[in-house]
Amino acid sequence: MTAVEEAPVAEIGRDRRRKEDQRLITGRTRWTDNITLPGMLHVAMVRSPFAHARIVGIDTSEAASSPNVTAVFTGADFGEELGACINAWPITPEQVTPAHSPMPADRVAFAGEIVAVVVARTATAARDAAELVDVDYEELPAALDLKEAATADETGGPLAHPDLGTNKSALWIFDSAAAGTGGDVEEAIAKARTDGVVVEREFRQQRLIPAFMEPRSVVVDPTGEQLTMWSATQIPHIVRFALAATTGVPESKIRVIAPDVGGGFGGKLQTTPEEWVVWALARRLGKPVKYTETRSESLVAGHHGRDQWQKLTLSAEKDGTVTGLKVELLADLGAYVAVVGGGVPVLGAFMFNAIYKFPAYHFACQTVLTNKTWTDAYRGAGRPEATFGIERMMDELAAELGADPLEVREKNWIKHEEFPFTTVAGLEYDSGNYEAATELAKEKFGYDELRAEQRRRRESGDPVQLGIGISTFTEMCGLAPSRVLGSLDYGAGGWEHASVRMLATGTVEVITGASAHGQGHETAFSQIVADRLGVPFEAVEVLHGDTQIAAKGLDTYGSRSLVVGGEALVRASDKVIAKAKLVAAHLLEASVDDIEFTAGRFNVRGTGQGMAIGEIAAAVFAAHDLPEDMEPSLDSDATYDPINFSYPHGTHLCAMEVDTETGAVRMRKYTCVDDVGTVINPLIVAGQVHGGLVQGIAQALWEEAVYDDAGTLVSGSFVDYLLPTAADTIDFDLGHTVTPSLTNSLGTKGVGEAGTIASTPAVVNAVVDAVRHLGVDDIRMPCTPQRVWKAIQAAGVTEGATR
């Protein structure tokens, strides 16, 4: 480098507007529903209006004779070629798993299940004809209430699948005494009942719907050498594998493409009945076939999330030191065990202990089948449920002790000098600093000043009370390592694959197995590779989402893209550098040991001689003068399997105002300080945190999937399923501390789910804190004005009685 040259600006840590946004926000992109192929046919689904019914007969004659209709099919028209929707995570060997046909022939198990399909030349004609399909149902008793379904064996209540003889799918237990990670929780609780404190609470995690922006859509073209599927999915590689495994088509004959995908939040982490039905139709008819769901279909038939009853028992000494935690869960699977549906609450098992040093821990989860839409991963997948439970309990413990809830947390959390720390659940947290994140959050929030205002309002009997909510959290991210997943009977690995191709012009193609659905992969991955190889950000092109281009991969979920996929890119880039270094030494006539690589240049130590990596790429392309026995390529692959999860953490503080006369709630202030390790792009991180916060706050205040007594989803449109808009939220005050992960070279930890995991308990804790002095210790989510008002009335303590 000469004296006048300046070092390039580092890309990692730099605000970069997302590369992909230009095409996304201008509509110059290719969603699955945009795809039109010659001779393409369109599909409409006929869905059951009943939660549980026997299919007595289906008359398709009128629909089949409608204009522009090509064919009408029922489940009985297909055999094994229809395949099956898979469960990739049987959490116990004894798990009861109902067979899941994409289109059943004899019985439906939830309202919205597909019973017939109409294929027509236009989507409108297909939808019109679908209304003419006449299905004769014999309605059956439906298992709808989670608690009642769990006891149906004893009470003789309705069974979601009568042939199985039970609604209980699997019982999964972790016990610290049995595992050797801690003491006996029953002993800890018994001891605390005599000379300590025991807090027992039951919380409800309501059912939620992943309301992504783009409805699910699928196109299948059977006309080439390969069968090609375009799908709005998070998991193209897993879909390809599952199609091959269940339909008998060789995997090499299947190409799955996830083009630009408009959001997922876990809701597109699925092998869907719609994908399998369209696949079978295209093969049967020999023509391209497309299906795009309506928003109503998305809400009723796309998988749901959460839906748990949590019974928690926490024991502590009189000074607030925790001694034990017992967790008993009922988890509603809905009608079928989804891809990772049974495993979602198992992920939570490792997070109920959170950042606290519990000496004893017991977790038991009973998964239950009901006649509702099946459930699976939704942003956070088990970890929001766990964080909610423990953070609510820490507030309840503080209330029992008459102590400040932040001080109770600080007494029990892992101190920064204690890392790495093995938890009572058996995980090793590699790094963290809860003290630093909390101190910064308190300062930004004005914690002491807001507590003083809260006291003044209570003393004055103000009808609008102020509550302060706290959530100090951590989560397990980077869903991997393969050996750990294997020990939990998960049906796949946790590795990720990447390729880096150096082109002759000096530009770089990056191929990743992690496909994006709005996160900004193309931008962040470009920044990583640009820094590593010393090439311009603009010279990096990121390719993903196509199993023909990115042949290997395990896709996107569980905040794994950066932590696992990003590290694979680093390792592939380093292999490129290692190859290029050999060429540089040869061309510069120097020893390899004397070659230094800095900012995209290979220099001979102590001299002015050097070559840029782009020059090396051109020389390799020409292949006129290469080292002996070296192939003319710098292209490199890497497959990375982590040795541990990563553990982002943070402190979220929320101030809520509650009108005690009407139950109305209003967010006054929200401050969060997150530690996500090394920040690649602060702009993207801020966007992920903002989006996550709104989803978590929405669970606390607005969203709930509600069924009536017949099993009909009554919140089946955005009129009744309340999603917040920008007008319903406030400006969030964001901050960051950085303790790099010790298990990957970038030091990254993951950010996609943090806001959602932390915000829900912060908001509910704030609402409860505002009215706790009125005798309220819990309010069911969502904390609507009606529920808040009813809780105050049920407590029966007036403002005057507290002064």
PDB file of N, CA and C in Angstrom, residues 425-464:
ATOM      1  N   ALA A 425     -30.086 -26.550  33.169  1.00  0.00           N
ATOM      2  CA  ALA A 425     -30.680 -27.301  32.059  1.00  0.00           C
ATOM      3  C   ALA A 425     -29.628 -27.980  31.193  1.00  0.00           C
ATOM      4  N   GLY A 426     -28.351 -27.801  31.539  1.00  0.00           N
ATOM      5  CA  GLY A 426     -27.288 -28.517  30.857  1.00  0.00           C
ATOM      6  C   GLY A 426     -26.638 -27.785  29.706  1.00  0.00           C
ATOM      7  N   LEU A 427     -27.040 -26.539  29.429  1.00  0.00           N
ATOM      8  CA  LEU A 427     -26.407 -25.771  28.364  1.00  0.00           C
ATOM      9  C   LEU A 427     -25.224 -24.981  28.905  1.00  0.00           C
ATOM     10  N   GLU A 428     -24.236 -24.753  28.034  1.00  0.00           N
ATOM     11  CA  GLU A 428     -23.105 -23.925  28.428  1.00  0.00           C
ATOM     12  C   GLU A 428     -23.208 -22.568  27.757  1.00  0.00           C
ATOM     13  N   TYR A 429     -23.503 -21.536  28.560  1.00  0.00           N
ATOM     14  CA  TYR A 429     -23.513 -20.172  28.058  1.00  0.00           C
ATOM     15  C   TYR A 429     -22.064 -19.715  27.939  1.00  0.00           C
ATOM     16  N   ASP A 430     -21.659 -19.298  26.740  1.00  0.00           N
ATOM     17  CA  ASP A 430     -20.245 -18.996  26.533  1.00  0.00           C
ATOM     18  C   ASP A 430     -19.859 -17.588  26.974  1.00  0.00           C
ATOM     19  N   SER A 431     -20.756 -16.610  26.809  1.00  0.00           N
ATOM     20  CA  SER A 431     -20.396 -15.234  27.152  1.00  0.00           C
ATOM     21  C   SER A 431     -21.645 -14.421  27.424  1.00  0.00           C
ATOM     22  N   GLY A 432     -21.465 -13.328  28.141  1.00  0.00           N
ATOM     23  CA  GLY A 432     -22.576 -12.435  28.424  1.00  0.00           C
ATOM     24  C   GLY A 432     -22.202 -11.440  29.505  1.00  0.00           C
ATOM     25  N   ASN A 433     -22.963 -10.373  29.563  1.00  0.00           N
ATOM     26  CA  ASN A 433     -22.779  -9.385  30.621  1.00  0.00           C
ATOM     27  C   ASN A 433     -24.129  -8.754  30.901  1.00  0.00           C
ATOM     28  N   TYR A 434     -24.890  -9.411  31.769  1.00  0.00           N
ATOM     29  CA  TYR A 434     -26.236  -8.942  32.086  1.00  0.00           C
ATOM     30  C   TYR A 434     -26.197  -7.634  32.868  1.00  0.00           C
ATOM     31  N   GLU A 435     -25.137  -7.454  33.662  1.00  0.00           N
ATOM     32  CA  GLU A 435     -25.017  -6.233  34.454  1.00  0.00           C
ATOM     33  C   GLU A 435     -24.898  -5.008  33.546  1.00  0.00           C
ATOM     34  N   ALA A 436     -24.041  -5.109  32.524  1.00  0.00           N
ATOM     35  CA  ALA A 436     -23.812  -3.969  31.645  1.00  0.00           C
ATOM     36  C   ALA A 436     -25.070  -3.614  30.861  1.00  0.00           C
ATOM     37  N   ALA A 437     -25.753  -4.630  30.326  1.00  0.00           N
ATOM     38  CA  ALA A 437     -26.972  -4.371  29.557  1.00  0.00           C
ATOM     39  C   ALA A 437     -28.040  -3.737  30.438  1.00  0.00           C
ATOM     40  N   THR A 438     -28.172  -4.216  31.664  1.00  0.00           N
ATOM     41  CA  THR A 438     -29.197  -3.696  32.557  1.00  0.00           C
ATOM     42  C   THR A 438     -28.881  -2.270  33.003  1.00  0.00           C
ATOM     43  N   GLU A 439     -27.635  -1.997  33.303  1.00  0.00           N
ATOM     44  CA  GLU A 439     -27.253  -0.659  33.743  1.00  0.00           C
ATOM     45  C   GLU A 439     -27.531   0.360  32.649  1.00  0.00           C
ATOM     46  N   LEU A 440     -27.179   0.022  31.405  1.00  0.00           N
ATOM     47  CA  LEU A 440     -27.436   0.938  30.298  1.00  0.00           C
ATOM     48  C   LEU A 440     -28.929   1.114  30.069  1.00  0.00           C
ATOM     49  N   ALA A 441     -29.690   0.025  30.168  1.00  0.00           N
ATOM     50  CA  ALA A 441     -31.141   0.117  29.982  1.00  0.00           C
ATOM     51  C   ALA A 441     -31.772   0.994  31.055  1.00  0.00           C
ATOM     52  N   LYS A 442     -31.365   0.830  32.299  1.00  0.00           N
ATOM     53  CA  LYS A 442     -31.910   1.658  33.388  1.00  0.00           C
ATOM     54  C   LYS A 442     -31.632   3.135  33.149  1.00  0.00           C
ATOM     55  N   GLU A 443     -30.421   3.421  32.693  1.00  0.00           N
ATOM     56  CA  GLU A 443     -30.047   4.817  32.454  1.00  0.00           C
ATOM     57  C   GLU A 443     -30.870   5.422  31.316  1.00  0.00           C
ATOM     58  N   LYS A 444     -30.987   4.697  30.209  1.00  0.00           N
ATOM     59  CA  LYS A 444     -31.732   5.209  29.066  1.00  0.00           C
ATOM     60  C   LYS A 444     -33.224   5.335  29.383  1.00  0.00           C
ATOM     61  N   PHE A 445     -33.723   4.414  30.185  1.00  0.00           N
ATOM     62  CA  PHE A 445     -35.148   4.353  30.513  1.00  0.00           C
ATOM     63  C   PHE A 445     -35.551   5.410  31.541  1.00  0.00           C
ATOM     64  N   GLY A 446     -34.616   5.788  32.402  1.00  0.00           N
ATOM     65  CA  GLY A 446     -34.970   6.653  33.528  1.00  0.00           C
ATOM     66  C   GLY A 446     -35.719   5.869  34.588  1.00  0.00           C
ATOM     67  N   TYR A 447     -35.172   4.711  34.938  1.00  0.00           N
ATOM     68  CA  TYR A 447     -35.872   3.766  35.817  1.00  0.00           C
ATOM     69  C   TYR A 447     -36.230   4.391  37.163  1.00  0.00           C
ATOM     70  N   ASP A 448     -35.274   5.000  37.813  1.00  0.00           N
ATOM     71  CA  ASP A 448     -35.533   5.551  39.150  1.00  0.00           C
ATOM     72  C   ASP A 448     -36.570   6.674  39.097  1.00  0.00           C
ATOM     73  N   GLU A 449     -36.497   7.510  38.064  1.00  0.00           N
ATOM     74  CA  GLU A 449     -37.450   8.611  37.938  1.00  0.00           C
ATOM     75  C   GLU A 449     -38.869   8.087  37.700  1.00  0.00           C
ATOM     76  N   LEU A 450     -39.002   7.045  36.877  1.00  0.00           N
ATOM     77  CA  LEU A 450     -40.330   6.485  36.620  1.00  0.00           C
ATOM     78  C   LEU A 450     -40.884   5.770  37.849  1.00  0.00           C
ATOM     79  N   ARG A 451     -40.014   5.127  38.633  1.00  0.00           N
ATOM     80  CA  ARG A 451     -40.488   4.529  39.883  1.00  0.00           C
ATOM     81  C   ARG A 451     -41.006   5.616  40.822  1.00  0.00           C
ATOM     82  N   ALA A 452     -40.326   6.762  40.861  1.00  0.00           N
ATOM     83  CA  ALA A 452     -40.778   7.862  41.709  1.00  0.00           C
ATOM     84  C   ALA A 452     -42.128   8.382  41.238  1.00  0.00           C
ATOM     85  N   GLU A 453     -42.313   8.495  39.913  1.00  0.00           N
ATOM     86  CA  GLU A 453     -43.604   8.931  39.385  1.00  0.00           C
ATOM     87  C   GLU A 453     -44.694   7.919  39.722  1.00  0.00           C
ATOM     88  N   GLN A 454     -44.352   6.650  39.658  1.00  0.00           N
ATOM     89  CA  GLN A 454     -45.325   5.612  39.999  1.00  0.00           C
ATOM     90  C   GLN A 454     -45.801   5.773  41.439  1.00  0.00           C
ATOM     91  N   ARG A 455     -44.870   6.030  42.353  1.00  0.00           N
ATOM     92  CA  ARG A 455     -45.247   6.219  43.765  1.00  0.00           C
ATOM     93  C   ARG A 455     -46.166   7.427  43.924  1.00  0.00           C
ATOM     94  N   ARG A 456     -45.860   8.501  43.223  1.00  0.00           N
ATOM     95  CA  ARG A 456     -46.692   9.700  43.334  1.00  0.00           C
ATOM     96  C   ARG A 456     -48.104   9.430  42.841  1.00  0.00           C
ATOM     97  N   ARG A 457     -48.223   8.709  41.761  1.00  0.00           N
ATOM     98  CA  ARG A 457     -49.571   8.424  41.234  1.00  0.00           C
ATOM     99  C   ARG A 457     -50.369   7.552  42.197  1.00  0.00           C
ATOM    100  N   ARG A 458     -49.697   6.587  42.777  1.00  0.00           N
ATOM    101  CA  ARG A 458     -50.415   5.732  43.734  1.00  0.00           C
ATOM    102  C   ARG A 458     -50.848   6.530  44.966  1.00  0.00           C
ATOM    103  N   GLU A 459     -49.964   7.389  45.453  1.00  0.00           N
ATOM    104  CA  GLU A 459     -50.278   8.166  46.649  1.00  0.00           C
ATOM    105  C   GLU A 459     -51.419   9.145  46.401  1.00  0.00           C
ATOM    106  N   SER A 460     -51.504   9.646  45.169  1.00  0.00           N
ATOM    107  CA  SER A 460     -52.556  10.633  44.862  1.00  0.00           C
ATOM    108  C   SER A 460     -53.869   9.995  44.441  1.00  0.00           C
ATOM    109  N   GLY A 461     -53.868   8.664  44.235  1.00  0.00           N
ATOM    110  CA  GLY A 461     -55.079   7.979  43.796  1.00  0.00           C
ATOM    111  C   GLY A 461     -55.456   8.294  42.363  1.00  0.00           C
ATOM    112  N   ASP A 462     -54.471   8.623  41.569  1.00  0.00           N
ATOM    113  CA  ASP A 462     -54.700   8.924  40.158  1.00  0.00           C
ATOM    114  C   ASP A 462     -55.403   7.740  39.498  1.00  0.00           C
ATOM    115  N   PRO A 463     -56.509   7.977  38.771  1.00  0.00           N
ATOM    116  CA  PRO A 463     -57.183   6.848  38.107  1.00  0.00           C
ATOM    117  C   PRO A 463     -56.337   6.209  37.011  1.00  0.00           C
ATOM    118  N   VAL A 464     -55.364   6.952  36.491  1.00  0.00           N
ATOM    119  CA  VAL A 464     -54.449   6.389  35.506  1.00  0.00           C
ATOM    120  C   VAL A 464     -53.143   6.056  36.210  1.00  0.00           C
TER     121      VAL A 464
END
